[in-house]
mmCIF file of C-alpha atoms in Angstrom:
data_model
loop_
_atom_site.group_PDB
_atom_site.id
_atom_site.type_symbol
_atom_site.label_atom_id
_atom_site.label_comp_id
_atom_site.label_asym_id
_atom_site.label_seq_id
_atom_site.Cartn_x
_atom_site.Cartn_y
_atom_site.Cartn_z
ATOM 1 C CA MET A 286 153.146 117.719 69.952
ATOM 2 C CA ASN A 287 154.240 121.064 71.262
ATOM 3 C CA ILE A 288 154.749 121.794 74.549
ATOM 4 C CA LEU A 289 151.297 124.087 74.684
ATOM 5 C CA LYS A 290 149.549 121.405 73.308
ATOM 6 C CA GLN A 291 150.963 119.131 75.629
ATOM 7 C CA THR A 292 150.333 121.222 79.155
ATOM 8 C CA ALA A 293 146.894 122.262 77.913
ATOM 9 C CA LEU A 294 145.678 118.362 77.721
ATOM 10 C CA THR A 295 147.846 117.568 80.784
ATOM 11 C CA LEU A 296 144.933 120.026 82.131
ATOM 12 C CA PHE A 297 142.679 118.642 80.894
ATOM 13 C CA GLU A 298 142.900 115.081 81.640
ATOM 14 C CA ASN A 299 143.941 115.984 84.984
ATOM 15 C CA ALA A 300 140.033 117.726 85.431
ATOM 16 C CA LEU A 301 138.086 115.360 83.998
ATOM 17 C CA ALA A 302 139.781 112.175 83.508
ATOM 18 C CA LYS A 303 138.476 109.099 85.188
ATOM 19 C CA GLU A 304 139.709 104.727 84.858
ATOM 20 C CA GLY A 305 137.988 102.171 84.187
ATOM 21 C CA THR A 306 139.818 98.379 85.509
ATOM 22 C CA ILE A 307 139.889 95.319 82.145
ATOM 23 C CA LEU A 308 138.308 92.532 83.968
ATOM 24 C CA ALA A 309 138.703 90.500 80.444
ATOM 25 C CA ILE A 310 139.072 90.449 77.129
ATOM 26 C CA ARG A 311 137.906 88.662 73.882
ATOM 27 C CA ALA A 312 139.460 88.853 70.580
ATOM 28 C CA TRP A 313 137.194 87.308 67.622
ATOM 29 C CA ASN A 314 138.856 85.325 64.206
ATOM 30 C CA PRO A 315 140.477 86.902 62.742
ATOM 31 C CA ALA A 316 141.628 89.354 66.190
ATOM 32 C CA THR A 317 140.344 92.399 64.179
ATOM 33 C CA PHE A 318 137.308 92.922 66.611
ATOM 34 C CA PHE A 319 137.253 92.665 70.501
ATOM 35 C CA GLU A 320 135.083 92.844 73.659
ATOM 36 C CA LEU A 321 136.438 94.713 76.914
ATOM 37 C CA ASP A 322 134.722 94.253 80.019
ATOM 38 C CA VAL A 323 135.095 96.842 81.724
ATOM 39 C CA HIS A 324 134.928 98.037 85.501
ATOM 40 C CA PHE A 325 134.290 101.744 85.845
ATOM 41 C CA PRO A 326 134.212 102.759 89.514
ATOM 42 C CA SER A 327 133.184 106.133 89.370
ATOM 43 C CA LEU A 328 130.293 105.887 86.309
ATOM 44 C CA ASP A 329 126.894 106.178 87.433
ATOM 45 C CA MET A 330 124.863 103.980 84.530
ATOM 46 C CA SER A 331 121.542 104.019 86.686
ATOM 47 C CA GLY A 332 120.316 107.465 84.126
ATOM 48 C CA TRP A 333 120.789 106.084 80.998
ATOM 49 C CA ASP A 334 117.914 106.748 78.743
ATOM 50 C CA ARG A 335 119.511 107.092 75.051
ATOM 51 C CA VAL A 336 122.733 105.452 73.608
ATOM 52 C CA GLN A 337 126.110 106.593 75.354
ATOM 53 C CA HIS A 338 129.253 106.984 74.161
ATOM 54 C CA MET A 339 132.465 107.880 76.028
ATOM 55 C CA LYS A 340 136.026 109.508 75.003
ATOM 56 C CA VAL A 341 138.460 106.466 75.809
ATOM 57 C CA LYS A 342 142.067 107.719 75.993
ATOM 58 C CA VAL A 343 144.210 105.217 72.587
ATOM 59 C CA ALA A 344 147.200 107.333 73.080
ATOM 60 C CA PRO A 345 148.760 110.493 74.495
ATOM 61 C CA GLY A 346 146.218 113.401 73.371
ATOM 62 C CA VAL A 347 144.321 110.887 70.951
ATOM 63 C CA TYR A 348 140.904 109.898 72.322
ATOM 64 C CA ARG A 349 138.300 107.801 70.264
ATOM 65 C CA ASP A 350 134.482 107.907 71.326
ATOM 66 C CA TYR A 351 133.502 103.818 72.178
ATOM 67 C CA THR A 352 130.009 102.399 73.083
ATOM 68 C CA PRO A 353 129.228 101.387 77.050
ATOM 69 C CA ALA A 354 126.813 98.558 76.234
ATOM 70 C CA GLY A 355 125.210 95.313 78.679
ATOM 71 C CA TRP A 356 126.136 97.774 81.649
ATOM 72 C CA ASP A 357 125.111 96.713 84.759
ATOM 73 C CA VAL A 358 123.778 99.642 87.639
ATOM 74 C CA GLU A 359 125.305 97.623 90.613
ATOM 75 C CA THR A 360 128.716 97.042 89.641
ATOM 76 C CA ARG A 361 129.051 99.458 87.098
ATOM 77 C CA THR A 362 130.728 97.372 84.637
ATOM 78 C CA CYS A 363 130.213 97.667 80.674
ATOM 79 C CA THR A 364 131.634 95.791 78.002
ATOM 80 C CA LEU A 365 133.015 97.479 75.195
ATOM 81 C CA TYR A 366 133.051 95.984 71.464
ATOM 82 C CA ILE A 367 136.170 97.683 69.485
ATOM 83 C CA ASN A 368 136.541 97.376 66.147
ATOM 84 C CA ALA A 369 140.420 97.006 65.084
ATOM 85 C CA MET A 370 139.646 96.187 61.059
ATOM 86 C CA GLN A 371 141.063 99.753 60.228
ATOM 87 C CA GLU A 372 145.242 100.738 61.323
ATOM 88 C CA GLY A 373 145.022 103.412 63.830
ATOM 89 C CA PRO A 374 145.501 104.794 67.316
ATOM 90 C CA GLY A 375 142.458 102.700 68.628
ATOM 91 C CA SER A 376 143.926 99.483 66.891
ATOM 92 C CA ASP A 377 146.734 99.486 68.444
ATOM 93 C CA TRP A 378 145.845 99.976 71.516
ATOM 94 C CA VAL A 379 142.952 97.314 71.801
ATOM 95 C CA ARG A 380 145.795 95.099 70.635
ATOM 96 C CA SER A 381 148.432 96.140 73.392
ATOM 97 C CA LEU A 382 145.891 95.649 75.864
ATOM 98 C CA ASN A 383 145.623 92.942 79.179
ATOM 99 C CA THR A 384 143.449 91.855 81.981
ATOM 100 C CA GLY A 385 143.475 93.593 84.868
ATOM 101 C CA ASP A 386 144.998 97.122 82.828
ATOM 102 C CA LYS A 387 143.981 100.709 83.958
ATOM 103 C CA ILE A 388 142.145 102.654 80.768
ATOM 104 C CA THR A 389 141.454 106.359 81.369
ATOM 105 C CA TYR A 390 138.180 108.436 79.898
ATOM 106 C CA VAL A 391 137.244 111.758 79.786
ATOM 107 C CA GLY A 392 133.458 111.834 79.714
ATOM 108 C CA VAL A 393 130.101 110.033 78.758
ATOM 109 C CA GLY A 394 127.764 111.838 77.060
ATOM 110 C CA ALA A 395 124.247 110.957 75.038
ATOM 111 C CA THR A 396 123.768 109.856 71.599
ATOM 112 C CA MET A 397 120.628 111.012 69.694
ATOM 113 C CA HIS A 398 119.181 107.243 69.948
ATOM 114 C CA ARG A 399 116.868 106.387 72.120
ATOM 115 C CA PRO A 400 113.929 103.423 72.044
ATOM 116 C CA VAL A 401 110.653 104.627 71.000
ATOM 117 C CA GLU A 402 107.528 103.024 71.768
ATOM 118 C CA GLY A 403 105.273 103.218 68.728
ATOM 119 C CA GLY A 404 106.509 101.228 65.378
ATOM 120 C CA ASP A 405 108.975 99.237 64.618
ATOM 121 C CA MET A 406 112.739 99.864 65.732
ATOM 122 C CA VAL A 407 114.941 98.942 62.505
ATOM 123 C CA ALA A 408 119.154 99.635 62.852
ATOM 124 C CA LEU A 409 121.168 99.662 59.990
ATOM 125 C CA GLY A 410 125.053 100.067 60.722
ATOM 126 C CA ASP A 411 128.546 98.468 59.782
ATOM 127 C CA MET A 412 130.460 96.664 62.551
ATOM 128 C CA THR A 413 131.684 99.916 64.686
ATOM 129 C CA THR A 414 127.882 99.261 65.102
ATOM 130 C CA ILE A 415 127.280 96.292 67.209
ATOM 131 C CA GLY A 416 127.929 97.981 70.574
ATOM 132 C CA HIS A 417 125.766 100.707 69.950
ATOM 133 C CA TYR A 418 122.940 98.599 68.924
ATOM 134 C CA LEU A 419 123.180 96.488 71.559
ATOM 135 C CA ALA A 420 122.862 99.481 73.871
ATOM 136 C CA LEU A 421 119.806 100.190 72.198
ATOM 137 C CA GLN A 422 118.320 96.687 72.056
ATOM 138 C CA GLN A 423 119.105 97.124 75.809
ATOM 139 C CA LEU A 424 117.456 100.287 76.641
ATOM 140 C CA ALA A 425 114.703 98.956 74.650
ATOM 141 C CA GLY A 426 114.199 95.823 76.813
ATOM 142 C CA SER A 427 111.611 93.073 75.425
ATOM 143 C CA LYS A 428 110.784 95.083 72.825
ATOM 144 C CA ASN A 429 112.541 93.876 69.511
ATOM 145 C CA ILE A 430 115.169 95.524 66.956
ATOM 146 C CA THR A 431 115.607 94.178 63.526
ATOM 147 C CA GLY A 432 117.862 95.110 61.055
ATOM 148 C CA ALA A 433 121.474 94.561 59.429
ATOM 149 C CA ILE A 434 124.893 94.876 60.512
ATOM 150 C CA ALA A 435 127.365 95.243 57.193
ATOM 151 C CA ILE A 436 130.065 92.800 58.131
ATOM 152 C CA GLU A 437 133.475 91.897 56.023
ATOM 153 C CA GLU A 438 134.736 88.842 57.362
ATOM 154 C CA GLU A 439 132.466 85.756 56.441
ATOM 155 C CA ASN A 440 134.207 84.631 59.954
ATOM 156 C CA HIS A 441 132.963 87.371 62.066
ATOM 157 C CA ARG A 442 129.632 87.263 60.047
ATOM 158 C CA ALA A 443 129.328 83.280 61.276
ATOM 159 C CA GLU A 444 130.452 84.257 64.831
ATOM 160 C CA PHE A 445 128.424 87.451 65.114
ATOM 161 C CA MET A 446 125.025 84.448 64.458
ATOM 162 C CA GLN A 447 126.361 82.352 66.718
ATOM 163 C CA TYR A 448 127.178 84.890 69.983
ATOM 164 C CA PHE A 449 124.047 86.744 69.419
ATOM 165 C CA ASN A 450 120.095 85.942 70.063
ATOM 166 C CA TRP A 451 119.287 88.505 67.557
ATOM 167 C CA ASN A 452 116.915 89.588 64.961
ATOM 168 C CA ILE A 453 119.474 92.021 63.423
ATOM 169 C CA GLN A 454 121.072 89.982 60.805
ATOM 170 C CA PRO A 455 124.847 90.210 59.247
ATOM 171 C CA VAL A 456 124.903 91.001 55.376
ATOM 172 C CA PRO A 457 128.476 90.497 53.797
ATOM 173 C CA GLN A 458 130.100 94.109 53.067
ATOM 174 C CA THR A 459 131.445 94.573 50.349
ATOM 175 C CA ASP A 460 132.362 98.364 50.248
ATOM 176 C CA GLN A 461 133.689 100.792 52.867
ATOM 177 C CA GLY A 462 130.280 100.765 55.764
ATOM 178 C CA GLY A 463 128.934 98.600 53.963
ATOM 179 C CA PHE A 464 126.767 100.765 52.339
ATOM 180 C CA HIS A 465 125.044 98.529 48.853
ATOM 181 C CA ALA A 466 124.407 95.809 50.878
ATOM 182 C CA LEU A 467 122.718 97.673 53.591
ATOM 183 C CA THR A 468 120.237 99.530 50.276
ATOM 184 C CA LYS A 469 119.762 95.963 49.245
ATOM 185 C CA TRP A 470 118.661 94.496 52.715
ATOM 186 C CA ALA A 471 116.644 98.154 53.336
ATOM 187 C CA ARG A 472 115.117 98.084 49.628
ATOM 188 C CA LYS A 473 112.926 94.560 50.020
ATOM 189 C CA LYS A 474 111.224 96.048 54.014
ATOM 190 C CA ASP A 475 108.704 98.009 54.290
ATOM 191 C CA PHE A 476 109.219 100.873 56.876
ATOM 192 C CA ASN A 477 105.851 102.006 57.260
ATOM 193 C CA HIS A 478 105.354 102.704 61.016
ATOM 194 C CA ALA A 479 108.940 102.653 61.895
ATOM 195 C CA THR A 480 111.761 104.453 63.464
ATOM 196 C CA VAL A 481 114.910 103.555 61.244
ATOM 197 C CA TYR A 482 118.452 103.855 62.895
ATOM 198 C CA VAL A 483 121.637 104.375 61.081
ATOM 199 C CA ALA A 484 125.117 104.600 62.015
ATOM 200 C CA GLY A 485 128.937 103.907 62.037
ATOM 201 C CA HIS A 486 130.367 105.456 58.051
ATOM 202 C CA ILE A 487 129.549 108.886 57.994
ATOM 203 C CA PRO A 488 129.327 109.188 53.896
ATOM 204 C CA SER A 489 127.504 106.281 54.213
ATOM 205 C CA CYS A 490 124.760 106.940 56.917
ATOM 206 C CA VAL A 491 124.205 109.988 54.328
ATOM 207 C CA HIS A 492 123.938 108.053 51.185
ATOM 208 C CA LEU A 493 121.804 105.463 53.600
ATOM 209 C CA ARG A 494 119.362 108.167 54.593
ATOM 210 C CA LYS A 495 118.899 109.547 51.408
ATOM 211 C CA GLU A 496 118.156 105.975 50.264
ATOM 212 C CA LEU A 497 115.186 105.064 52.667
ATOM 213 C CA LYS A 498 114.040 108.835 52.344
ATOM 214 C CA LYS A 499 112.931 107.868 48.673
ATOM 215 C CA SER A 500 110.837 105.016 50.159
ATOM 216 C CA ASP A 501 107.786 105.496 52.741
ATOM 217 C CA CYS A 502 110.287 105.578 55.690
ATOM 218 C CA ASP A 503 109.256 108.705 57.414
ATOM 219 C CA THR A 504 111.471 108.217 60.269
ATOM 220 C CA VAL A 505 115.225 107.967 60.381
ATOM 221 C CA ARG A 506 117.148 109.200 62.783
ATOM 222 C CA VAL A 507 121.310 109.079 62.019
ATOM 223 C CA GLN A 508 124.558 108.670 64.223
ATOM 224 C CA GLY A 509 128.094 109.182 62.062
ATOM 225 C CA PHE A 510 130.512 107.616 64.169
ATOM 226 C CA TRP A 511 133.535 107.618 61.196
ATOM 227 C CA SER A 512 134.648 108.695 57.901
#
């Protein structure tokens, strides 16, 4: 990283960066998926009406977007669900963390996904979307969300079923982003009067949206995460 870029990033972080403290870390088996319980003392969660994302520093000059879920307004705590299946700075970072460590973030912003009052809510995505859809379910309250999440590891699919009391089911992922498994699941469903949320691997999101539009699905809301 050149000196000018490093100086700009330092000024940027000094102006906007805030910290959180890790309260607990849980790794799934195998340890390629992590849950971080974090206290963010400066983060006001009281006005959230859409799924949020925060830019978290994972290496010098490198940030990754993660979704806060399971937040508590009074204690200003939440859980970050982090997929570390793909090698990279984010995966290296989450594997290095310990309880009590500080993490740095530079902003929290709203996504396009929020609950709807009328009709069914259906969620489709890969494992990177677990926290995203948990946040959507929290916002939806007692209204159940159905759907499917493509998960490659068989053990992770079993943990998903045991861990979450949810109407979203895991399906075996056979390609990057889970497009084929999600398409197969969707073809068996009736999406009349439903809002379908699609998130995760960007190329898969694009193709899945096209497939859904061929059916009777009128409302598809896409939020791409990675490519």
